[in-house]
mmCIF file of C-alpha atoms in Angstrom:
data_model
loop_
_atom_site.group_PDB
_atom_site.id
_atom_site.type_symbol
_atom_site.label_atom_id
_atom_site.label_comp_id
_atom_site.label_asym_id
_atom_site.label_seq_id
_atom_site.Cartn_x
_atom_site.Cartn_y
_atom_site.Cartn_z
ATOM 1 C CA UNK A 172 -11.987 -3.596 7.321
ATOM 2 C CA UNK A 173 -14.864 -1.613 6.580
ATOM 3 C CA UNK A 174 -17.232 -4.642 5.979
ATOM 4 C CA UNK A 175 -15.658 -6.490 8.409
ATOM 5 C CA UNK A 176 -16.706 -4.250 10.742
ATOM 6 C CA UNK A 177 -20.320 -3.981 9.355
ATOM 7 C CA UNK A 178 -21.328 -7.494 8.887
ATOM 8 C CA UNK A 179 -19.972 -8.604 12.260
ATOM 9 C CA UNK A 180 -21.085 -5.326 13.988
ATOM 10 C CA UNK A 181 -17.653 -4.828 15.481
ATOM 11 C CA UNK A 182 -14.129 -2.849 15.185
ATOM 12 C CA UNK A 183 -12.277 -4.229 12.946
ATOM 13 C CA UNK A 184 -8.423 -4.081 12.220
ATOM 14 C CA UNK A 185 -5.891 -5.346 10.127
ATOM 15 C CA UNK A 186 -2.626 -5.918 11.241
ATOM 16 C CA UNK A 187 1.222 -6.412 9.532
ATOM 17 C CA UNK A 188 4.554 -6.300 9.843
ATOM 18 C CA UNK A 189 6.849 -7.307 13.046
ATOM 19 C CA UNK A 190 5.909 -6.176 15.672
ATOM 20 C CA UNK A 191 2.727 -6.214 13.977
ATOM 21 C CA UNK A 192 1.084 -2.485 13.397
ATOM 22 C CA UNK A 193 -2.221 -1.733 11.737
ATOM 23 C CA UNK A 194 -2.385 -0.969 8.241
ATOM 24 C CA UNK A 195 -5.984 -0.227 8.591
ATOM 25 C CA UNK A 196 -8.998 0.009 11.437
ATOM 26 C CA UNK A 197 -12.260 0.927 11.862
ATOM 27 C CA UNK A 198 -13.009 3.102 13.344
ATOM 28 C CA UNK A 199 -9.877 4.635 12.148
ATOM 29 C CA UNK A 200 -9.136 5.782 15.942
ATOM 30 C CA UNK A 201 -9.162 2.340 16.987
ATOM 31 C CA UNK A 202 -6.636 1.645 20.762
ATOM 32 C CA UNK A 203 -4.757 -0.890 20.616
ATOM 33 C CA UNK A 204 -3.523 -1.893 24.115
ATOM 34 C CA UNK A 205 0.276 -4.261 24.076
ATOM 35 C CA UNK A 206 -1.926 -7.615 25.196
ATOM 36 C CA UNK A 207 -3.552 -6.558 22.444
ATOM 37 C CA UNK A 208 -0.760 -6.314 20.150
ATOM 38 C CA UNK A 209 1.257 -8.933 21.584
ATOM 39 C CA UNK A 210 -2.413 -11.581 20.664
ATOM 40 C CA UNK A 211 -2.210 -10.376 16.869
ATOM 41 C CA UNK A 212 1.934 -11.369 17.049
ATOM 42 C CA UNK A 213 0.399 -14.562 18.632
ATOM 43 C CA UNK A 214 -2.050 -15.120 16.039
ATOM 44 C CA UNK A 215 0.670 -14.413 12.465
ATOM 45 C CA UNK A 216 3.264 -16.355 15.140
ATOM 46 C CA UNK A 217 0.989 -19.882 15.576
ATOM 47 C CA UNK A 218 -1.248 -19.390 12.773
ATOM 48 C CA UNK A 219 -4.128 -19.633 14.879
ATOM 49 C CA UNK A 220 -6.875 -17.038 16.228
ATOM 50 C CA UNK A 221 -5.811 -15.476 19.532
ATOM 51 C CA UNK A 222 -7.693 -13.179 21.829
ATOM 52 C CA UNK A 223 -10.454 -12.883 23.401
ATOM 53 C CA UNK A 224 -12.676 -16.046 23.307
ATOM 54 C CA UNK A 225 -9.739 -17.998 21.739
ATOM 55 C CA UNK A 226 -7.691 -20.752 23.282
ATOM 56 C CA UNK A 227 -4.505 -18.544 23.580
ATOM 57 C CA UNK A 228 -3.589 -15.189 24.642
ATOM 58 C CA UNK A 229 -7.976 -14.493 26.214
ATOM 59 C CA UNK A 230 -6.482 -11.267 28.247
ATOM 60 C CA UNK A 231 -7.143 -8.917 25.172
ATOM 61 C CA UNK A 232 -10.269 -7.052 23.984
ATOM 62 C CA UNK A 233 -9.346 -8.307 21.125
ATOM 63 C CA UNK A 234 -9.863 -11.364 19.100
ATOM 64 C CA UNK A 235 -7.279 -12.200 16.057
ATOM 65 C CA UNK A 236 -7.842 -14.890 13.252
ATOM 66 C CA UNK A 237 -4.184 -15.480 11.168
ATOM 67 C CA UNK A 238 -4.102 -13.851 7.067
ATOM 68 C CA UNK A 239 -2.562 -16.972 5.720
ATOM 69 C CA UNK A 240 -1.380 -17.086 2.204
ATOM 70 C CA UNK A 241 -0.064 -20.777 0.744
ATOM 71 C CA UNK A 242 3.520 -19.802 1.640
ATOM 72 C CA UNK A 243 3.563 -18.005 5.019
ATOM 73 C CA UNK A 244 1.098 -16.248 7.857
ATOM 74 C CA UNK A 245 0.532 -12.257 6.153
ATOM 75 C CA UNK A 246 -1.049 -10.604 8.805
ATOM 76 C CA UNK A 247 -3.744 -11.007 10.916
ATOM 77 C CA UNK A 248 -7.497 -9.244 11.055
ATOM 78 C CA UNK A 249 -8.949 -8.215 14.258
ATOM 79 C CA UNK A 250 -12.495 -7.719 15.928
ATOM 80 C CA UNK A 251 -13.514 -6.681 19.304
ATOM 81 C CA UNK A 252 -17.163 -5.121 20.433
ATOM 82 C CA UNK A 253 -17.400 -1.964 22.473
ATOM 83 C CA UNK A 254 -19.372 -3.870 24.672
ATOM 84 C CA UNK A 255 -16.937 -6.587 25.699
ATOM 85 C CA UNK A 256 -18.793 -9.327 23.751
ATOM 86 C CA UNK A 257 -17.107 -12.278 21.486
ATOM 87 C CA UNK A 258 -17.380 -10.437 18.050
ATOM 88 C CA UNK A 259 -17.841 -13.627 15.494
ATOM 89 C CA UNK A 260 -20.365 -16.328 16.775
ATOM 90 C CA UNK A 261 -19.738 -20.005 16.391
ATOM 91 C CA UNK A 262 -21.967 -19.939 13.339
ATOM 92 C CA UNK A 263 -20.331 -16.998 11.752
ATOM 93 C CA UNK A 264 -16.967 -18.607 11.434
ATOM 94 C CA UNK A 265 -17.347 -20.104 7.759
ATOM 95 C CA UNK A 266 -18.732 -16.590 6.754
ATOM 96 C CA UNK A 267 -15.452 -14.745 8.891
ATOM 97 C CA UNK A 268 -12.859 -17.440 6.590
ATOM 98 C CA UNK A 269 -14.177 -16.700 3.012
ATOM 99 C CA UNK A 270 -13.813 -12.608 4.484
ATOM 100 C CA UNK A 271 -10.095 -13.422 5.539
ATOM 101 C CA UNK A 272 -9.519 -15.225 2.288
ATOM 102 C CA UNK A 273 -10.351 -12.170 0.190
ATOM 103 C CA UNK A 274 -8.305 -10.460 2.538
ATOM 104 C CA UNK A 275 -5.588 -12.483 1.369
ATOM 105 C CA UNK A 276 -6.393 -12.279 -1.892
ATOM 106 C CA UNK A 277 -6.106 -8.790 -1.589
ATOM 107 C CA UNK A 278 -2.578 -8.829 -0.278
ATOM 108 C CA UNK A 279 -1.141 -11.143 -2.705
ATOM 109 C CA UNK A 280 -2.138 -8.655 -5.277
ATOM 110 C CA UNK A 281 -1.182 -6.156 -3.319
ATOM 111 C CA UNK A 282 2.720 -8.172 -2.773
ATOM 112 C CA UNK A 283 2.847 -8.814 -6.572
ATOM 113 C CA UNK A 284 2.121 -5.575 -7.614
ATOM 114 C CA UNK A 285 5.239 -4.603 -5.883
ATOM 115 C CA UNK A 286 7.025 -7.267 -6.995
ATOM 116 C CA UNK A 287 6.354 -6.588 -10.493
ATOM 117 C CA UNK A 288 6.837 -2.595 -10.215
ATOM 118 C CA UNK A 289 10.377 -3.474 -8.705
ATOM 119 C CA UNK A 290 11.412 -5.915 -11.558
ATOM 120 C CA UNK A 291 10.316 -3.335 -13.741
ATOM 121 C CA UNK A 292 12.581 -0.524 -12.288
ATOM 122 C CA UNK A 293 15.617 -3.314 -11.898
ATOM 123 C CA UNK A 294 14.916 -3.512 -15.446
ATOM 124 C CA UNK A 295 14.627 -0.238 -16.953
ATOM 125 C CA UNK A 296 17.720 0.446 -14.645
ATOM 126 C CA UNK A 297 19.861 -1.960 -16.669
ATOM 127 C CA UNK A 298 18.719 -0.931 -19.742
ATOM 128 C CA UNK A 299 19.622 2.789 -19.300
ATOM 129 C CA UNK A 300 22.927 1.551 -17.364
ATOM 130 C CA UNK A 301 23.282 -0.764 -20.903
ATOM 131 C CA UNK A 302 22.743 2.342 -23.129
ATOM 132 C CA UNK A 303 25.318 4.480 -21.328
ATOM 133 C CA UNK A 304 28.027 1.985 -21.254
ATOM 134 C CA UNK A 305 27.224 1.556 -25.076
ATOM 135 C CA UNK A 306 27.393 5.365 -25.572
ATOM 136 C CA UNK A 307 31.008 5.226 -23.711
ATOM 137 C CA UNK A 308 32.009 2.798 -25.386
ATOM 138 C CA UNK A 309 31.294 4.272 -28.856
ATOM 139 C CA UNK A 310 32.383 7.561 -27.764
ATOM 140 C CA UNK A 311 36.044 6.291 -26.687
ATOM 141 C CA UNK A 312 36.646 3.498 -28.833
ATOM 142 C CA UNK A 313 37.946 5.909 -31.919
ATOM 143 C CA UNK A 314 40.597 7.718 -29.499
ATOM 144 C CA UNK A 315 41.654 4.566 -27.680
ATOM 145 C CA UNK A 316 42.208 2.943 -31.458
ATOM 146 C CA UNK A 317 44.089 5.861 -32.126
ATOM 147 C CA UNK A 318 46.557 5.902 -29.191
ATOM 148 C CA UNK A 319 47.339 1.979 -29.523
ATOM 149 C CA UNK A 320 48.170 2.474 -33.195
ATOM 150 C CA UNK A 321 50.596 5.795 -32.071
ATOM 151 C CA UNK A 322 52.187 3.241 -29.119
ATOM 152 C CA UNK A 323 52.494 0.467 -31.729
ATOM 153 C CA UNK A 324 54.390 3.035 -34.613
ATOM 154 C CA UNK A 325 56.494 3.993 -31.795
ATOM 155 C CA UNK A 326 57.790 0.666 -30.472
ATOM 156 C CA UNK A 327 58.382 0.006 -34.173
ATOM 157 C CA UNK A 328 60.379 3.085 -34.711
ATOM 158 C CA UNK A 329 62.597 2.336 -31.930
ATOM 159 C CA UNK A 330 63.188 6.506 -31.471
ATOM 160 C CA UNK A 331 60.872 6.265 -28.517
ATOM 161 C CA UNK A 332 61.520 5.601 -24.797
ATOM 162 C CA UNK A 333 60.335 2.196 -24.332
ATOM 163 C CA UNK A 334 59.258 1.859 -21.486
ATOM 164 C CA UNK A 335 57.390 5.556 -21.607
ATOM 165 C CA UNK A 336 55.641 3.597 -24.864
ATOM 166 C CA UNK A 337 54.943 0.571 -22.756
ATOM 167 C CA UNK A 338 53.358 2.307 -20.343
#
């Protein structure tokens, strides 16, 4: 967001989640207004820029181009000028796409990361829950062997209530 906001000279925001929130702005204090909000739904919604200057949702001070990953729309980065002005100029665009792409670069990482950290707690999970029921297991398997062989002698001996050694 930081160079975002540098090389195009403008705030800059990234935005994610439903309804779609910043996760990061610059400057940090940066107002988002509900047109505003409701052009950055717009733009993860259609998968196309929205705002300001673009062909849908242009009552915003705001301008937002789509995070797109190969699978589904992330996010979506936003620019707007104190001044009022369109924030990327037609020649800027190619320059704006390879930005977004790191972007969602950065958020696949990001998404895997968490991925992998989670299979890696399901894991360890069954492996403790594995050692326990082992443990039990070992711990009960000497008295249990003990009790069928007393049950069996009984029914054997007859002297015994059978249905008390049934039970």
């Amino acid at each position: 967001v930081r160079e975002l906001g540098r090389l195009f000279e403008a705030n800059a925001v990234v935005m994610r989640g439903e309804p779609p929130s910043p996760i990061a702005a610059r400057p940090s204090h940066a107002i988002l207004t509900p047109s505003d909000i409701a052009a950055a739904a717009w733009a993860m919604e259609s998968g196309n820029p929205a705002g300001r200057g673009a062909a849908a949702v242009d009552a915003t001070e705001w301008v937002f181009y789509p995070i797109r990953s190969e699978s589904a729309v992330m996010g979506a980065v936003g620019l707007a000028r104190d001044d009022g002005s369109r924030p990327v100029a037609s020649g800027q665009l190619d320059l704006l796409d390879s930005l977004i792409d790191q972007v969602t670069l950065a958020l696949e990482r990001t998404r895997l990361e968490e991925e992998a950290r989670a299979f890696a707690q399901v894991r360890e999970r069954d492996r403790v829950r594995s050692a326990l029921l082992s443990s039990i297991g070992q711990d009960l398997k000497g008295p249990l062997s003990a009790i069928t062989r007393a049950v069996a002698a009984l029914r054997r001996s007859g002297q015994a209530d059978k249905e008390l050694a049934a039970t």
